[in-house]
Short mmCIF file of N, CA, C and O in Angstrom, two decimals:
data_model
loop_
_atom_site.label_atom_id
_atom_site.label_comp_id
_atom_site.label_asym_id
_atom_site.label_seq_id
_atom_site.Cartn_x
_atom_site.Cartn_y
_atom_site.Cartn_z
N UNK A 20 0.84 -1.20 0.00
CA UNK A 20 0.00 0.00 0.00
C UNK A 20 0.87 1.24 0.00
O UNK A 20 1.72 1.41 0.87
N UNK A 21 0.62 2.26 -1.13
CA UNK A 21 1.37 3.54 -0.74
C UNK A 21 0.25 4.53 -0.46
O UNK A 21 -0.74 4.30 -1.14
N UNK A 22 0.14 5.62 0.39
CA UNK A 22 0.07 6.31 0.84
C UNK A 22 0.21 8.14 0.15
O UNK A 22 1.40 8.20 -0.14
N UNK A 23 -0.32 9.28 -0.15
CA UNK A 23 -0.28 10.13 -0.60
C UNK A 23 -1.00 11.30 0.02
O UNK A 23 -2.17 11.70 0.00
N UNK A 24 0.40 11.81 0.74
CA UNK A 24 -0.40 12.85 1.21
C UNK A 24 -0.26 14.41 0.56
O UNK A 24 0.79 14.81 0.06
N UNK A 25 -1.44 15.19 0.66
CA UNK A 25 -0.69 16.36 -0.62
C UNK A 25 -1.06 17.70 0.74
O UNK A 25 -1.97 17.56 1.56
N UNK A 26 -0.13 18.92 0.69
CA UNK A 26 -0.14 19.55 1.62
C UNK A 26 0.06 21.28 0.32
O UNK A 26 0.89 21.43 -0.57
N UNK A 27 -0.91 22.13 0.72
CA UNK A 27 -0.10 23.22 -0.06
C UNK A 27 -1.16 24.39 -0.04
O UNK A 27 -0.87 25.59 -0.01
N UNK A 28 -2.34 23.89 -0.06
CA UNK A 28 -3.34 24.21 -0.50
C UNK A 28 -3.70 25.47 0.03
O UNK A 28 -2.84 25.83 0.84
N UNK A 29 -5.08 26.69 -0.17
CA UNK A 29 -5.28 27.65 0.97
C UNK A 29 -5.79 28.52 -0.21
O UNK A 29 -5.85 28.29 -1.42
N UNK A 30 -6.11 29.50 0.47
CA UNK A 30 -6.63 30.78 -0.31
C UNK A 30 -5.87 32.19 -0.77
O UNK A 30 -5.20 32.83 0.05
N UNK A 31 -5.97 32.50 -1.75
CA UNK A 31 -5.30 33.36 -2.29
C UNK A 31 -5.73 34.06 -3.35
O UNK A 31 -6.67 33.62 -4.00
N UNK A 32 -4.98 35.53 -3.80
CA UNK A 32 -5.91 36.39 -4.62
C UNK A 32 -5.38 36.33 -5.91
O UNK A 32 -4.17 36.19 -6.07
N UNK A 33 -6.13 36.41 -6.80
CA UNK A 33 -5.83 36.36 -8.41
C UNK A 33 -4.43 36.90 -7.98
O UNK A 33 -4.17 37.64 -7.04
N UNK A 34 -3.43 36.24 -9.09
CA UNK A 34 -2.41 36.78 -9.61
C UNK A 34 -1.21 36.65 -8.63
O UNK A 34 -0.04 36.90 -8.92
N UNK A 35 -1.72 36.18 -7.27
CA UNK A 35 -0.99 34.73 -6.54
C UNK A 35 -0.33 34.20 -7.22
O UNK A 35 -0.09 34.39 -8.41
N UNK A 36 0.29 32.95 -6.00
CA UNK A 36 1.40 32.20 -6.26
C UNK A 36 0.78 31.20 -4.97
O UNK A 36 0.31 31.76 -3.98
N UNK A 37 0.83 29.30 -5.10
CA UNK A 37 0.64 28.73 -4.38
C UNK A 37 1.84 27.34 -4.99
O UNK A 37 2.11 27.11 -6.17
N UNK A 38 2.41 26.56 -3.70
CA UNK A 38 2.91 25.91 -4.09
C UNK A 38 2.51 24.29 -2.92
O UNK A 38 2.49 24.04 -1.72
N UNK A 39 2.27 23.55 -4.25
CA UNK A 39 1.51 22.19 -3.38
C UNK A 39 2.60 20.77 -3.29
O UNK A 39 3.14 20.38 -4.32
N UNK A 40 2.74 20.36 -2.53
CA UNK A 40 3.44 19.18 -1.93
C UNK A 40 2.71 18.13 -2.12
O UNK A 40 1.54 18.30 -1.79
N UNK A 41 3.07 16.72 -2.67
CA UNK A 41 2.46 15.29 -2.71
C UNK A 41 3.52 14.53 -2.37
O UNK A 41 4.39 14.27 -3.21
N UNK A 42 3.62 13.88 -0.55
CA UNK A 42 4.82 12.80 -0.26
C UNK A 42 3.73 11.59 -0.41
O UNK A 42 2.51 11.55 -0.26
N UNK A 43 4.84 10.54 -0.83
CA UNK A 43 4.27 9.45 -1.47
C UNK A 43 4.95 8.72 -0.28
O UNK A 43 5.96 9.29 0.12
N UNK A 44 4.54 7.34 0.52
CA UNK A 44 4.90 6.73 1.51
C UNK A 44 4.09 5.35 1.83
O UNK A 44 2.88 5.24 1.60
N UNK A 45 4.92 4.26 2.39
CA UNK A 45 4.75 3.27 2.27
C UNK A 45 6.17 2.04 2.27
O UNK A 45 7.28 2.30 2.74
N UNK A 46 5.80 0.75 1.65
CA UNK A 46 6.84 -0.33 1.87
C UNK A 46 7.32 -0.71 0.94
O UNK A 46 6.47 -1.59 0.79
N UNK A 47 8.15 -0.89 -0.12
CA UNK A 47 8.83 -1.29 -0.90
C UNK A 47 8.39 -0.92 -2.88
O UNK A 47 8.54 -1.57 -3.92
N UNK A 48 7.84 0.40 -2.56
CA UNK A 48 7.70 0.79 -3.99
C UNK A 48 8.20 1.35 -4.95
O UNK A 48 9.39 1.67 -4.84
N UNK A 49 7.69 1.57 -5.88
CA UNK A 49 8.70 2.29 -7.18
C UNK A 49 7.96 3.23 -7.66
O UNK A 49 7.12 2.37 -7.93
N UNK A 50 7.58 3.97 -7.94
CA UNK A 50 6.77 5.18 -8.47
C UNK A 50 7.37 5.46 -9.71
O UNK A 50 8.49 5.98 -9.71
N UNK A 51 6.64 5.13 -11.08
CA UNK A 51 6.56 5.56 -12.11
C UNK A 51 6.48 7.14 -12.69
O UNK A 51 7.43 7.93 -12.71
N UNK A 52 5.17 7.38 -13.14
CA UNK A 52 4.85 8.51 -12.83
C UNK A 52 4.08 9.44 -11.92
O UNK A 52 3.17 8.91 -11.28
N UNK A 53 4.25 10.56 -11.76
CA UNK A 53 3.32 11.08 -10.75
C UNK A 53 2.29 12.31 -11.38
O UNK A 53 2.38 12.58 -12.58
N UNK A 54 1.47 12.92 -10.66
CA UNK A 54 0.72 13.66 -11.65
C UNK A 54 -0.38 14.36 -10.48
O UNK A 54 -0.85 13.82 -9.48
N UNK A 55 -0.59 15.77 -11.00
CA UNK A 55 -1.72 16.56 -10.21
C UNK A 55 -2.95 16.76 -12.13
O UNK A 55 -2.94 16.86 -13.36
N UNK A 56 -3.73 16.70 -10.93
CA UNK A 56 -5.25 16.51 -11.14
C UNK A 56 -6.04 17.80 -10.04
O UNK A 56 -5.69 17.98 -8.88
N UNK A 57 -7.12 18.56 -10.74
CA UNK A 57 -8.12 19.18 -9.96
C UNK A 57 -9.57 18.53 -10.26
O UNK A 57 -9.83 17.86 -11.26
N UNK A 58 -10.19 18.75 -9.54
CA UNK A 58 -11.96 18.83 -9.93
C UNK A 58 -12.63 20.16 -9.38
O UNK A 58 -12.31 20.55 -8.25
N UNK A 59 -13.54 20.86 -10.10
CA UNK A 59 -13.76 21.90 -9.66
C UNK A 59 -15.29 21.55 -9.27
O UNK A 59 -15.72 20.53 -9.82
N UNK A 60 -16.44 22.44 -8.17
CA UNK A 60 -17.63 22.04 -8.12
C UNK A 60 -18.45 21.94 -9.46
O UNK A 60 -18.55 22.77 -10.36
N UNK A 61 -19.02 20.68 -9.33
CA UNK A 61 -19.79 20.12 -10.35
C UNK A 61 -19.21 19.91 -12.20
O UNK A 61 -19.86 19.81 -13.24
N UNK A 62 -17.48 19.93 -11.88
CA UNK A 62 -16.80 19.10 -13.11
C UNK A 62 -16.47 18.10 -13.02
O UNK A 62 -16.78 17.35 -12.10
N UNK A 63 -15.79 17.84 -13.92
CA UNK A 63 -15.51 16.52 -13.98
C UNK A 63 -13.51 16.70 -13.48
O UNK A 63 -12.64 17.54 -13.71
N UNK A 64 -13.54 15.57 -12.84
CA UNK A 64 -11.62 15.83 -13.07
C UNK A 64 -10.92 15.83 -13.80
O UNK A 64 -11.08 14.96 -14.65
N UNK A 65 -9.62 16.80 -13.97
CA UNK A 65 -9.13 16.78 -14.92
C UNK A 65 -7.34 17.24 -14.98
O UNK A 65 -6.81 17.86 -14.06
N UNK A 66 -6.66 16.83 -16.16
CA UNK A 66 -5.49 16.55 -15.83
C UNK A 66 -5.31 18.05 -15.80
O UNK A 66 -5.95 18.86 -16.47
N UNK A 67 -4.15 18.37 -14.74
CA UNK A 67 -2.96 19.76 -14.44
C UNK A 67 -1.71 18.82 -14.86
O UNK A 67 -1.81 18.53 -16.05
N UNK A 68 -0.99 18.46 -14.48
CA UNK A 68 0.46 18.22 -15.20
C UNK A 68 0.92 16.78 -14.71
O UNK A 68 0.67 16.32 -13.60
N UNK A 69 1.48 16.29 -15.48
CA UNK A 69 1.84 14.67 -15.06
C UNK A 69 3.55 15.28 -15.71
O UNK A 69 3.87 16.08 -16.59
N UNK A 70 4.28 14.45 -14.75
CA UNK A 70 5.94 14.25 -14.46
C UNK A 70 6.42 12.99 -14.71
O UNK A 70 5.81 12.14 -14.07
N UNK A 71 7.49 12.48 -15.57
CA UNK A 71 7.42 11.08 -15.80
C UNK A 71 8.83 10.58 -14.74
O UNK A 71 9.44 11.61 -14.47
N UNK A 72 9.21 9.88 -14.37
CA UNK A 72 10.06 9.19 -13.45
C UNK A 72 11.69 9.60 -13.75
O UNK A 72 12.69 9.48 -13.04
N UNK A 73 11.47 10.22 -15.34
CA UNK A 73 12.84 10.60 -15.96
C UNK A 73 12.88 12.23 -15.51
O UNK A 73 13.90 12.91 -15.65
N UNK A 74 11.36 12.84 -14.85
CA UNK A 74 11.64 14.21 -15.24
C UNK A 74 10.69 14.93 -16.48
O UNK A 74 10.19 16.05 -16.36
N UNK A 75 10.58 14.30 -17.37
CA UNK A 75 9.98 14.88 -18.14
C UNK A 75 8.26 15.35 -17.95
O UNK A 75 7.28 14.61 -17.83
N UNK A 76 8.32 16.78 -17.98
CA UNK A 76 6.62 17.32 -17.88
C UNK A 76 5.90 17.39 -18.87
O UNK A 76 6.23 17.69 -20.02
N UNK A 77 4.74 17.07 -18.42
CA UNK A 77 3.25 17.87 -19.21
C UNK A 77 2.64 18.37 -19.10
O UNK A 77 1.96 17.61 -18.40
N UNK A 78 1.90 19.51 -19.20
CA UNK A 78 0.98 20.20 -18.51
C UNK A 78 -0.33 20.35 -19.74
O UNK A 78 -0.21 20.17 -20.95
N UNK A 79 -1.40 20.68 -19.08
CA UNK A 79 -2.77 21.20 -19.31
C UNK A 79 -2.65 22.39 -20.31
O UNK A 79 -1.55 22.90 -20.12
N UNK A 80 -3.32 23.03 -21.29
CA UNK A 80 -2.97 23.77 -21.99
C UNK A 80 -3.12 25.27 -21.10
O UNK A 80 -2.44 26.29 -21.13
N UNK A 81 -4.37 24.88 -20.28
CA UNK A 81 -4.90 25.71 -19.16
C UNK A 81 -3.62 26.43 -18.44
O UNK A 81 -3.73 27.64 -18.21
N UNK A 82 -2.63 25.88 -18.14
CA UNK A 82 -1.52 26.01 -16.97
C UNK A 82 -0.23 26.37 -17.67
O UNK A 82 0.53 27.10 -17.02
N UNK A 83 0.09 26.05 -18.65
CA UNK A 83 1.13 26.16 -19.89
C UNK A 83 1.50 27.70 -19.29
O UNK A 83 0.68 28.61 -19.17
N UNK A 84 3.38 27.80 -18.85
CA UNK A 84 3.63 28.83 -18.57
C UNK A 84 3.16 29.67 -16.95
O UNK A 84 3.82 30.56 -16.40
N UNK A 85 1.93 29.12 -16.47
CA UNK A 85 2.19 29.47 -15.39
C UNK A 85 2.13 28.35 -13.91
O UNK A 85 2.07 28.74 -12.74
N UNK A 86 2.16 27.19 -14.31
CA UNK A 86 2.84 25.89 -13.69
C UNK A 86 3.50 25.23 -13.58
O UNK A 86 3.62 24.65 -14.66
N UNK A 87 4.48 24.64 -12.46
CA UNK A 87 5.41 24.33 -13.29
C UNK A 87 5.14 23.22 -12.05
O UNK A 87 4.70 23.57 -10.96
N UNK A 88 5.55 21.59 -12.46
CA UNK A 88 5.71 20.43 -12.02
C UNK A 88 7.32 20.01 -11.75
O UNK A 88 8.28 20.33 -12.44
N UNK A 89 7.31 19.18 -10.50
CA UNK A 89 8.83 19.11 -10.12
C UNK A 89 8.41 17.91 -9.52
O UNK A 89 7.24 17.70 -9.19
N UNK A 90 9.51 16.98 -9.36
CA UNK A 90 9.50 15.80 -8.06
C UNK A 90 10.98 15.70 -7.44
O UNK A 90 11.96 16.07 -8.08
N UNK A 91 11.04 15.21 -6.26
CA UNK A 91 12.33 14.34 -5.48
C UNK A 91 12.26 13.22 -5.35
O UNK A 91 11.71 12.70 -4.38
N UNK A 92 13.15 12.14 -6.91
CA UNK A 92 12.17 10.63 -6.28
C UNK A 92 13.25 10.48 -5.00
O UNK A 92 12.96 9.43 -4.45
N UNK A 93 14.02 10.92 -4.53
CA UNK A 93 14.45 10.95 -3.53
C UNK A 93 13.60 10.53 -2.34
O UNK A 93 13.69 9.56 -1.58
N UNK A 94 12.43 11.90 -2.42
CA UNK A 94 11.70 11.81 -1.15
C UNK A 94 10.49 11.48 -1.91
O UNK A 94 9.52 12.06 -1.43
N UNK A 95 10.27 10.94 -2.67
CA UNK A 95 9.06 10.38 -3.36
C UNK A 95 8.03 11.48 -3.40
O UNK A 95 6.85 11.27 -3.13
N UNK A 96 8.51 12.65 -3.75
CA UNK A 96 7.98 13.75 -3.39
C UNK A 96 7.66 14.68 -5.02
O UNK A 96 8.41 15.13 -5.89
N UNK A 97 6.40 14.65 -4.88
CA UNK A 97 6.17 15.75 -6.51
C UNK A 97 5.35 17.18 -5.99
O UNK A 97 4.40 17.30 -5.22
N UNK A 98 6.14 18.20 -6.73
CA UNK A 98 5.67 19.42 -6.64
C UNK A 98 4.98 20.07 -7.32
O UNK A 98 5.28 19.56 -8.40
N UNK A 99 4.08 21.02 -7.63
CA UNK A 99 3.37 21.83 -8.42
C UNK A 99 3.00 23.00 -7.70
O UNK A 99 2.18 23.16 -6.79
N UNK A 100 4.21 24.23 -8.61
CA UNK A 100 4.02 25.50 -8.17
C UNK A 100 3.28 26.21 -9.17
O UNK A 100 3.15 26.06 -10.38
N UNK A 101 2.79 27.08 -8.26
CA UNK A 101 1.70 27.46 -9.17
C UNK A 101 1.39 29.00 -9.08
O UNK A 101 0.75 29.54 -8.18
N UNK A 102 2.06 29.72 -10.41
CA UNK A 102 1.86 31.28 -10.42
C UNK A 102 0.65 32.00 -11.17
O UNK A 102 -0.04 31.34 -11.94
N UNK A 103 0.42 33.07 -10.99
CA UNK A 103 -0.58 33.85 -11.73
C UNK A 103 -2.01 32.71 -11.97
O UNK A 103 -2.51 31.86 -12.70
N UNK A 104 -2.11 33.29 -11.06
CA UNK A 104 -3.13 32.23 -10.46
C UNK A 104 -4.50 32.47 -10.71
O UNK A 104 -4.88 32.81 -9.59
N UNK A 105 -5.35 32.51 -11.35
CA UNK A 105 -6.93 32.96 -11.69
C UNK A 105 -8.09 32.19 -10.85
O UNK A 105 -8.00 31.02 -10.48
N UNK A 106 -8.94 32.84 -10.68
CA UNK A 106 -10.09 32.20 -9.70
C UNK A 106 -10.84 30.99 -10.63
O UNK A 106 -11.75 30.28 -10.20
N UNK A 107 -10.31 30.92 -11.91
CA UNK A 107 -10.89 29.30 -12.94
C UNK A 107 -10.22 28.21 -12.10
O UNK A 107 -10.77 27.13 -11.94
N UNK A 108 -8.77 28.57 -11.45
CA UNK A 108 -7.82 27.65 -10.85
C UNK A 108 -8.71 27.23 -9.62
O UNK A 108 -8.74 26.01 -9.47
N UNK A 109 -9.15 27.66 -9.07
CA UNK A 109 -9.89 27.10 -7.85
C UNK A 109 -10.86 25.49 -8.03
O UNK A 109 -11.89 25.21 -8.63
N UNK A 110 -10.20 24.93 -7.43
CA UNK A 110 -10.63 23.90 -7.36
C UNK A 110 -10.11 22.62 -6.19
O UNK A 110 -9.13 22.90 -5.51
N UNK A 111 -10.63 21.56 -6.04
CA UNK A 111 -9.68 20.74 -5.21
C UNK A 111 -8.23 20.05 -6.57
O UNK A 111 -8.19 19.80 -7.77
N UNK A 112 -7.37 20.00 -5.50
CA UNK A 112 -6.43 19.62 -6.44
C UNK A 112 -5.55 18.12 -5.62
O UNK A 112 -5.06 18.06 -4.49
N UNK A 113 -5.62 16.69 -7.03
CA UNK A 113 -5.19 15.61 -6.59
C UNK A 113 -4.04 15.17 -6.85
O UNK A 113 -3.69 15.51 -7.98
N UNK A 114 -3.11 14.41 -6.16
CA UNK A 114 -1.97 13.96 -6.68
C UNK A 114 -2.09 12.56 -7.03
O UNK A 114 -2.66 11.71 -6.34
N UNK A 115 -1.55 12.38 -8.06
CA UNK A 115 -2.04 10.74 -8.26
C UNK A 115 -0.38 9.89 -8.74
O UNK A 115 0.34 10.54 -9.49
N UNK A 116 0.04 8.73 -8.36
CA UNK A 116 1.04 7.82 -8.50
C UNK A 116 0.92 6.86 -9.18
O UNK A 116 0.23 5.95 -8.72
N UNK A 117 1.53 6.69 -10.50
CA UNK A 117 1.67 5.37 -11.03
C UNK A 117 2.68 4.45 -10.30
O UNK A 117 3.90 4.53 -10.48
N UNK A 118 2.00 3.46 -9.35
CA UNK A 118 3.16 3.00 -9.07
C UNK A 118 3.13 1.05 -9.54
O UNK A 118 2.14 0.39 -9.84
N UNK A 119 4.82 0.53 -9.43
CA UNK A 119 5.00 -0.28 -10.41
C UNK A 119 4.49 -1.83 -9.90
O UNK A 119 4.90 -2.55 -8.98
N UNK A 120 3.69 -1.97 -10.66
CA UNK A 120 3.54 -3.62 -10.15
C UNK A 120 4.46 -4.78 -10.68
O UNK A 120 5.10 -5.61 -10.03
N UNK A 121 4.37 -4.66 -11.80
CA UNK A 121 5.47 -5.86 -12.75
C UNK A 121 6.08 -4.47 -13.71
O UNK A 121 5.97 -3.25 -13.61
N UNK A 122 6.70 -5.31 -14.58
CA UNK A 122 6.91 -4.72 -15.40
C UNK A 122 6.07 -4.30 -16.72
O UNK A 122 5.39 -5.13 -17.34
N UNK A 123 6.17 -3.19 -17.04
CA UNK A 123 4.96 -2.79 -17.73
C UNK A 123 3.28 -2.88 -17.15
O UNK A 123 2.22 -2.88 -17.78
N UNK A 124 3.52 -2.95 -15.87
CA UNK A 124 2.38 -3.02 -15.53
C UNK A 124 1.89 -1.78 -13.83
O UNK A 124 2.57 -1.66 -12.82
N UNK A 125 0.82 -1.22 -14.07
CA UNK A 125 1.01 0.20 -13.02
C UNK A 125 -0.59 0.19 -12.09
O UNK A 125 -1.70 -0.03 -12.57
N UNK A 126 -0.31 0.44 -10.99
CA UNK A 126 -1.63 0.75 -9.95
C UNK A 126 -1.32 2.42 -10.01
O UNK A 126 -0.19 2.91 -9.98
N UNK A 127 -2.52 3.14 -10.09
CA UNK A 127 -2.72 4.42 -9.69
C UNK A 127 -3.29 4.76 -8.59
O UNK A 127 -4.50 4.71 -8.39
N UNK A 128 -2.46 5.11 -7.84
CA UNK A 128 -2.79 5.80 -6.15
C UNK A 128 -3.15 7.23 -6.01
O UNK A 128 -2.39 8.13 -6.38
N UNK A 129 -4.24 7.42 -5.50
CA UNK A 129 -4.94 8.95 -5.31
C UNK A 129 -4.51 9.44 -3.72
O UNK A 129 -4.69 8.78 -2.70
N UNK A 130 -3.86 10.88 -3.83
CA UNK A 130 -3.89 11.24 -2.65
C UNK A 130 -5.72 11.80 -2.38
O UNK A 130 -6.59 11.55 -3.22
N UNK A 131 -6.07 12.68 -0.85
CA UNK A 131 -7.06 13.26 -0.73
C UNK A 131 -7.43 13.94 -0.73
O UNK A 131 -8.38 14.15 0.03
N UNK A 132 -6.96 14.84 -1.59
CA UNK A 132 -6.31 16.41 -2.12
C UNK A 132 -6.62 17.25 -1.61
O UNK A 132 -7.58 17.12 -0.86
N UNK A 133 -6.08 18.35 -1.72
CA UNK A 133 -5.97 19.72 -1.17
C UNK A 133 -7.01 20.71 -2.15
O UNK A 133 -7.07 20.51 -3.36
N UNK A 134 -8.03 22.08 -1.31
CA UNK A 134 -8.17 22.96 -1.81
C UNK A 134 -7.88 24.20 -2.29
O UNK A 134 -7.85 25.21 -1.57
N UNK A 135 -7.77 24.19 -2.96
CA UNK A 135 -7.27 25.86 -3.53
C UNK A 135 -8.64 27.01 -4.12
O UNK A 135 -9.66 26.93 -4.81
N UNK A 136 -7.98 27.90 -3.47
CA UNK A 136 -9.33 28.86 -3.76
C UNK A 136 -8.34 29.91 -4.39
O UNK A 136 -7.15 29.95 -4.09
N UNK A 137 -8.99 30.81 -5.32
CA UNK A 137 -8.14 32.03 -5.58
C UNK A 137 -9.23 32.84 -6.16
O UNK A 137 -9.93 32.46 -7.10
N UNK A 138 -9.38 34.31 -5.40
CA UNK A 138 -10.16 34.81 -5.12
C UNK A 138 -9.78 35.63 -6.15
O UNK A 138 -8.68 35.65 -6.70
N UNK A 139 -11.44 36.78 -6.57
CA UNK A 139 -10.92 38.06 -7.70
C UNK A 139 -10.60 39.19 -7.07
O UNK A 139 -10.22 40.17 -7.71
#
């Protein structure tokens, strides 16, 4: 079982800056990729930026330029800072883990995410 806890979250005014924490924890895993996700009231969820195990980002077209995704597989730890910030951004925001079962083969672990509000 891994574990995901995401810490960052809070309120803030357009044109803010928030930066969110996801430690990943548990017994003998490997974490593939990692990735933040929001849902906003009454959407559907949807991808903010996935990080691949090499480093390499993606982001949302939404976030392009003012997000930027980081991890420590060190501390099994993925970041998403987050500037110029608009009140569309408000939403809960999830961290999610591909982590490795066999080879070529992946469980996705949901943290219980954090809210972000950003006010006009």
């Amino acid at each position: 079982q891994v574990q995901l806890v995401e810490s960052g979250g809070g309120l803030v005014q357009a044109g803010g800056s928030l930066r969110l924490s996801c430690a990943a924890s548990g017994n003998g895993f490997n974490i593939n990729a990692m990735g933040w996700y929001r849902q906003a009231p009454g959407k559907q969820r949807e991808l903010v930026a996935v990080i691949t195990s090499g480093g390499s980002p993606n982001y949302a077209d939404s976030v392009k330029g003012r997000f930027t995704i980081s991890r420590d597989n060190a501390k099994n730890t993925v970041y998403l800072q987050m500037n110029s910030l608009k009140p569309e951004d408000t939403a809960a925001y999830y961290c999610k883990a591909e982590v490795v079962v066999t080879v070529g083969s992946y469980y996705n672990y949901w943290g219980k995410g954090t809210l972000v509000t950003v006010s006009s």
